[in-house]
Structures are given as C-alpha cells and as structure tokens.
PDB file of C-alpha atoms in Angstrom:
ATOM      1  CA  MET A   1       2.001  -1.317  18.477  1.00 93.00           C
ATOM      2  CA  HIS A   2      -1.539  -2.684  18.166  1.00 97.00           C
ATOM      3  CA  SER A   3      -2.992  -4.502  21.161  1.00 98.00           C
ATOM      4  CA  ILE A   4      -5.111  -7.622  20.799  1.00 98.00           C
ATOM      5  CA  LEU A   5      -7.316  -9.332  23.359  1.00 98.00           C
ATOM      6  CA  ALA A   6      -7.069 -13.106  22.749  1.00 98.00           C
ATOM      7  CA  VAL A   7      -9.910 -15.057  24.351  1.00 98.00           C
ATOM      8  CA  ASP A   8     -10.048 -18.859  24.586  1.00 97.00           C
ATOM      9  CA  ASP A   9     -10.818 -21.294  27.388  1.00 97.00           C
ATOM     10  CA  SER A  10      -8.091 -23.624  26.092  1.00 96.00           C
ATOM     11  CA  ALA A  11      -4.691 -22.664  27.519  1.00 97.00           C
ATOM     12  CA  SER A  12      -2.837 -24.373  24.654  1.00 96.00           C
ATOM     13  CA  MET A  13      -4.900 -22.499  22.036  1.00 95.00           C
ATOM     14  CA  ARG A  14      -4.301 -19.167  23.821  1.00 96.00           C
ATOM     15  CA  LYS A  15      -0.567 -19.882  23.812  1.00 96.00           C
ATOM     16  CA  MET A  16      -0.543 -20.762  20.091  1.00 96.00           C
ATOM     17  CA  VAL A  17      -2.521 -17.632  19.209  1.00 97.00           C
ATOM     18  CA  SER A  18      -0.337 -15.423  21.449  1.00 97.00           C
ATOM     19  CA  PHE A  19       2.866 -16.878  20.024  1.00 97.00           C
ATOM     20  CA  THR A  20       1.633 -16.194  16.468  1.00 97.00           C
ATOM     21  CA  LEU A  21       0.487 -12.632  17.224  1.00 97.00           C
ATOM     22  CA  VAL A  22       3.494 -11.591  19.312  1.00 98.00           C
ATOM     23  CA  GLY A  23       5.747 -12.968  16.560  1.00 97.00           C
ATOM     24  CA  ALA A  24       3.954 -10.664  14.115  1.00 97.00           C
ATOM     25  CA  GLY A  25       4.581  -7.632  16.319  1.00 97.00           C
ATOM     26  CA  PHE A  26       1.316  -7.336  18.240  1.00 98.00           C
ATOM     27  CA  GLN A  27       0.878  -6.814  21.971  1.00 98.00           C
ATOM     28  CA  VAL A  28      -1.368  -9.575  23.349  1.00 98.00           C
ATOM     29  CA  VAL A  29      -3.467  -9.845  26.497  1.00 98.00           C
ATOM     30  CA  GLU A  30      -5.046 -13.242  27.151  1.00 98.00           C
ATOM     31  CA  ALA A  31      -8.455 -13.959  28.680  1.00 98.00           C
ATOM     32  CA  VAL A  32      -9.810 -17.358  29.762  1.00 98.00           C
ATOM     33  CA  ASP A  33     -13.470 -16.774  28.813  1.00 97.00           C
ATOM     34  CA  GLY A  34     -15.966 -14.079  27.819  1.00 97.00           C
ATOM     35  CA  ILE A  35     -16.441 -12.705  31.359  1.00 98.00           C
ATOM     36  CA  ASP A  36     -12.671 -12.417  31.898  1.00 98.00           C
ATOM     37  CA  ALA A  37     -12.336 -10.754  28.479  1.00 98.00           C
ATOM     38  CA  TYR A  38     -15.166  -8.308  29.160  1.00 98.00           C
ATOM     39  CA  GLU A  39     -13.589  -7.280  32.476  1.00 98.00           C
ATOM     40  CA  LYS A  40     -10.194  -6.735  30.820  1.00 98.00           C
ATOM     41  CA  ALA A  41     -11.808  -4.752  27.978  1.00 98.00           C
ATOM     42  CA  GLN A  42     -13.290  -2.373  30.570  1.00 96.00           C
ATOM     43  CA  LYS A  43      -9.826  -1.628  31.984  1.00 96.00           C
ATOM     44  CA  GLN A  44      -7.848  -1.375  28.736  1.00 96.00           C
ATOM     45  CA  LYS A  45      -8.760  -0.403  25.162  1.00 96.00           C
ATOM     46  CA  PHE A  46      -7.856  -3.033  22.579  1.00 98.00           C
ATOM     47  CA  ASP A  47      -7.400  -2.525  18.842  1.00 97.00           C
ATOM     48  CA  LEU A  48      -8.868  -5.958  18.069  1.00 98.00           C
ATOM     49  CA  VAL A  49     -10.599  -8.787  19.927  1.00 98.00           C
ATOM     50  CA  LEU A  50      -9.979 -12.385  18.835  1.00 98.00           C
ATOM     51  CA  THR A  51     -12.351 -14.758  20.593  1.00 98.00           C
ATOM     52  CA  ASP A  52     -13.311 -18.408  20.670  1.00 97.00           C
ATOM     53  CA  GLN A  53     -17.046 -19.174  20.425  1.00 96.00           C
ATOM     54  CA  ASN A  54     -17.600 -22.111  22.796  1.00 95.00           C
ATOM     55  CA  MET A  55     -16.501 -21.092  26.305  1.00 96.00           C
ATOM     56  CA  PRO A  56     -17.939 -21.367  29.812  1.00 94.00           C
ATOM     57  CA  ARG A  57     -19.633 -18.372  31.488  1.00 95.00           C
ATOM     58  CA  LEU A  58     -19.878 -16.221  28.320  1.00 97.00           C
ATOM     59  CA  ASP A  59     -19.376 -17.424  24.740  1.00 97.00           C
ATOM     60  CA  GLY A  60     -17.857 -15.497  21.843  1.00 97.00           C
ATOM     61  CA  ILE A  61     -21.150 -14.264  20.398  1.00 97.00           C
ATOM     62  CA  GLY A  62     -22.300 -13.129  23.859  1.00 98.00           C
ATOM     63  CA  LEU A  63     -18.980 -11.321  24.362  1.00 98.00           C
ATOM     64  CA  THR A  64     -19.330  -9.658  20.952  1.00 98.00           C
ATOM     65  CA  ARG A  65     -22.826  -8.400  21.839  1.00 97.00           C
ATOM     66  CA  LYS A  66     -21.648  -7.029  25.206  1.00 97.00           C
ATOM     67  CA  LEU A  67     -18.641  -5.256  23.671  1.00 98.00           C
ATOM     68  CA  ARG A  68     -20.755  -3.725  20.881  1.00 98.00           C
ATOM     69  CA  GLU A  69     -22.967  -2.073  23.547  1.00 96.00           C
ATOM     70  CA  HIS A  70     -20.004   0.145  24.501  1.00 94.00           C
ATOM     71  CA  PRO A  71     -19.130   3.160  22.308  1.00 95.00           C
ATOM     72  CA  GLN A  72     -15.388   2.440  22.605  1.00 94.00           C
ATOM     73  CA  TYR A  73     -15.926  -1.005  21.023  1.00 97.00           C
ATOM     74  CA  ALA A  74     -18.619  -0.002  18.506  1.00 95.00           C
ATOM     75  CA  THR A  75     -16.183  -0.200  15.581  1.00 95.00           C
ATOM     76  CA  THR A  76     -13.358  -2.315  17.047  1.00 97.00           C
ATOM     77  CA  PRO A  77     -12.735  -5.399  14.878  1.00 98.00           C
ATOM     78  CA  ILE A  78     -13.939  -8.578  16.616  1.00 98.00           C
ATOM     79  CA  LEU A  79     -12.901 -11.880  15.051  1.00 98.00           C
ATOM     80  CA  ILE A  80     -14.356 -15.201  16.162  1.00 97.00           C
ATOM     81  CA  LEU A  81     -11.847 -18.076  15.910  1.00 94.00           C
ATOM     82  CA  THR A  82     -13.661 -21.352  16.512  1.00 92.00           C
ATOM     83  CA  THR A  83     -14.252 -24.955  15.482  1.00 92.00           C
ATOM     84  CA  GLU A  84     -17.848 -23.944  14.635  1.00 88.00           C
ATOM     85  CA  SER A  85     -18.339 -23.661  10.887  1.00 89.00           C
ATOM     86  CA  SER A  86     -22.114 -23.790  10.345  1.00 93.00           C
ATOM     87  CA  ASP A  87     -23.742 -20.970   8.395  1.00 94.00           C
ATOM     88  CA  GLN A  88     -26.229 -20.485  11.252  1.00 95.00           C
ATOM     89  CA  MET A  89     -23.416 -19.815  13.720  1.00 94.00           C
ATOM     90  CA  LYS A  90     -21.674 -17.462  11.284  1.00 95.00           C
ATOM     91  CA  GLN A  91     -24.939 -15.549  10.780  1.00 96.00           C
ATOM     92  CA  ALA A  92     -25.422 -15.331  14.562  1.00 96.00           C
ATOM     93  CA  GLY A  93     -21.878 -13.967  14.811  1.00 96.00           C
ATOM     94  CA  ARG A  94     -22.542 -11.360  12.139  1.00 96.00           C
ATOM     95  CA  ALA A  95     -25.851 -10.408  13.791  1.00 97.00           C
ATOM     96  CA  ALA A  96     -24.011  -9.915  17.095  1.00 97.00           C
ATOM     97  CA  GLY A  97     -21.523  -7.601  15.358  1.00 97.00           C
ATOM     98  CA  ALA A  98     -18.537  -9.841  14.642  1.00 98.00           C
ATOM     99  CA  THR A  99     -16.202  -8.504  11.946  1.00 97.00           C
ATOM    100  CA  GLY A 100     -15.131 -11.950  10.773  1.00 96.00           C
ATOM    101  CA  TRP A 101     -15.252 -15.692  11.418  1.00 95.00           C
ATOM    102  CA  LEU A 102     -12.206 -17.972  11.250  1.00 94.00           C
ATOM    103  CA  VAL A 103     -12.298 -21.740  11.656  1.00 93.00           C
ATOM    104  CA  LYS A 104      -9.801 -23.766  13.737  1.00 93.00           C
ATOM    105  CA  PRO A 105      -7.314 -25.172  13.249  1.00 91.00           C
ATOM    106  CA  PHE A 106      -5.988 -21.838  12.052  1.00 90.00           C
ATOM    107  CA  ASP A 107      -3.215 -21.096   9.584  1.00 94.00           C
ATOM    108  CA  PRO A 108      -0.911 -18.602  11.363  1.00 95.00           C
ATOM    109  CA  ASN A 109      -0.131 -16.695   8.148  1.00 96.00           C
ATOM    110  CA  ARG A 110      -3.826 -16.422   7.242  1.00 95.00           C
ATOM    111  CA  LEU A 111      -4.682 -15.243  10.771  1.00 96.00           C
ATOM    112  CA  ILE A 112      -2.083 -12.457  10.595  1.00 97.00           C
ATOM    113  CA  GLU A 113      -3.245 -11.519   7.084  1.00 96.00           C
ATOM    114  CA  VAL A 114      -6.891 -11.193   8.222  1.00 96.00           C
ATOM    115  CA  ILE A 115      -5.931  -9.204  11.333  1.00 97.00           C
ATOM    116  CA  ARG A 116      -3.792  -6.787   9.295  1.00 96.00           C
ATOM    117  CA  LYS A 117      -6.735  -6.237   6.918  1.00 96.00           C
ATOM    118  CA  VAL A 118      -9.220  -5.312   9.634  1.00 96.00           C
ATOM    119  CA  ILE A 119      -7.129  -3.627  12.350  1.00 93.00           C
ATOM    120  CA  ARG A 120      -7.001   0.170  12.369  1.00 71.00           C
TER     121      ARG A 120
END
C-alpha cells in the first residue's frame, strides 16, 4: 500500500483529501504545515507528498525545496494542491522540484488519477 503525506493548514481540506485518498486505497499521514510535514518526512518514507502552497511557518514550495535536498526524496513525486493558479507560482513550483500542480477545489477522481500516474 502506497503512503501519502497530505499537508494543509486547513483541517477540513486535510479531511477531504484524506477521505478521498484512503477511499482509493492509500495510507495517509496528515501534516498541518510545511514544518510538521518535514519533521514527519524525516521519520517515515512516503511514496508521494501532496501539499498546499499557502501555509504558515513553511509553504508548499519551501517544503518541496527542503525535501528535494534529501536523497530519499530526490525522485519522490510532490504534488502541490492549492488555490494558486498563476503561471509564476506554477513555474516557482517546478523550479523547486514539484512534480505537478493541482488547483482547488479539486475533483476527487482527477486527484486519484494524477496520483496513480506519478506514484511509483
């Protein structure tokens, strides 16, 4: 079973994402922001990281950069799920090493489809 780290400062969004992913057969660990996610990623290896962009303490692009510095996360898919849709933000995400960019509100079926395409 693939494990996914779901990162969002909104409790309701984390619950919606978790519900969708668990329903599709994934194991999910939730994190409340980038710092919390980074700490959890040091203790457990995840097959995919799904993160919000706008969060306190450490945003999604900052988290992506920090994870990419570690060999164990060099090729792990990192998807940014956010309300941000500007090309500049998407380019910043790509430059940081994000695998993909999804815009909220998300379509559960599309989210699962994208995850299944990129997860190893």
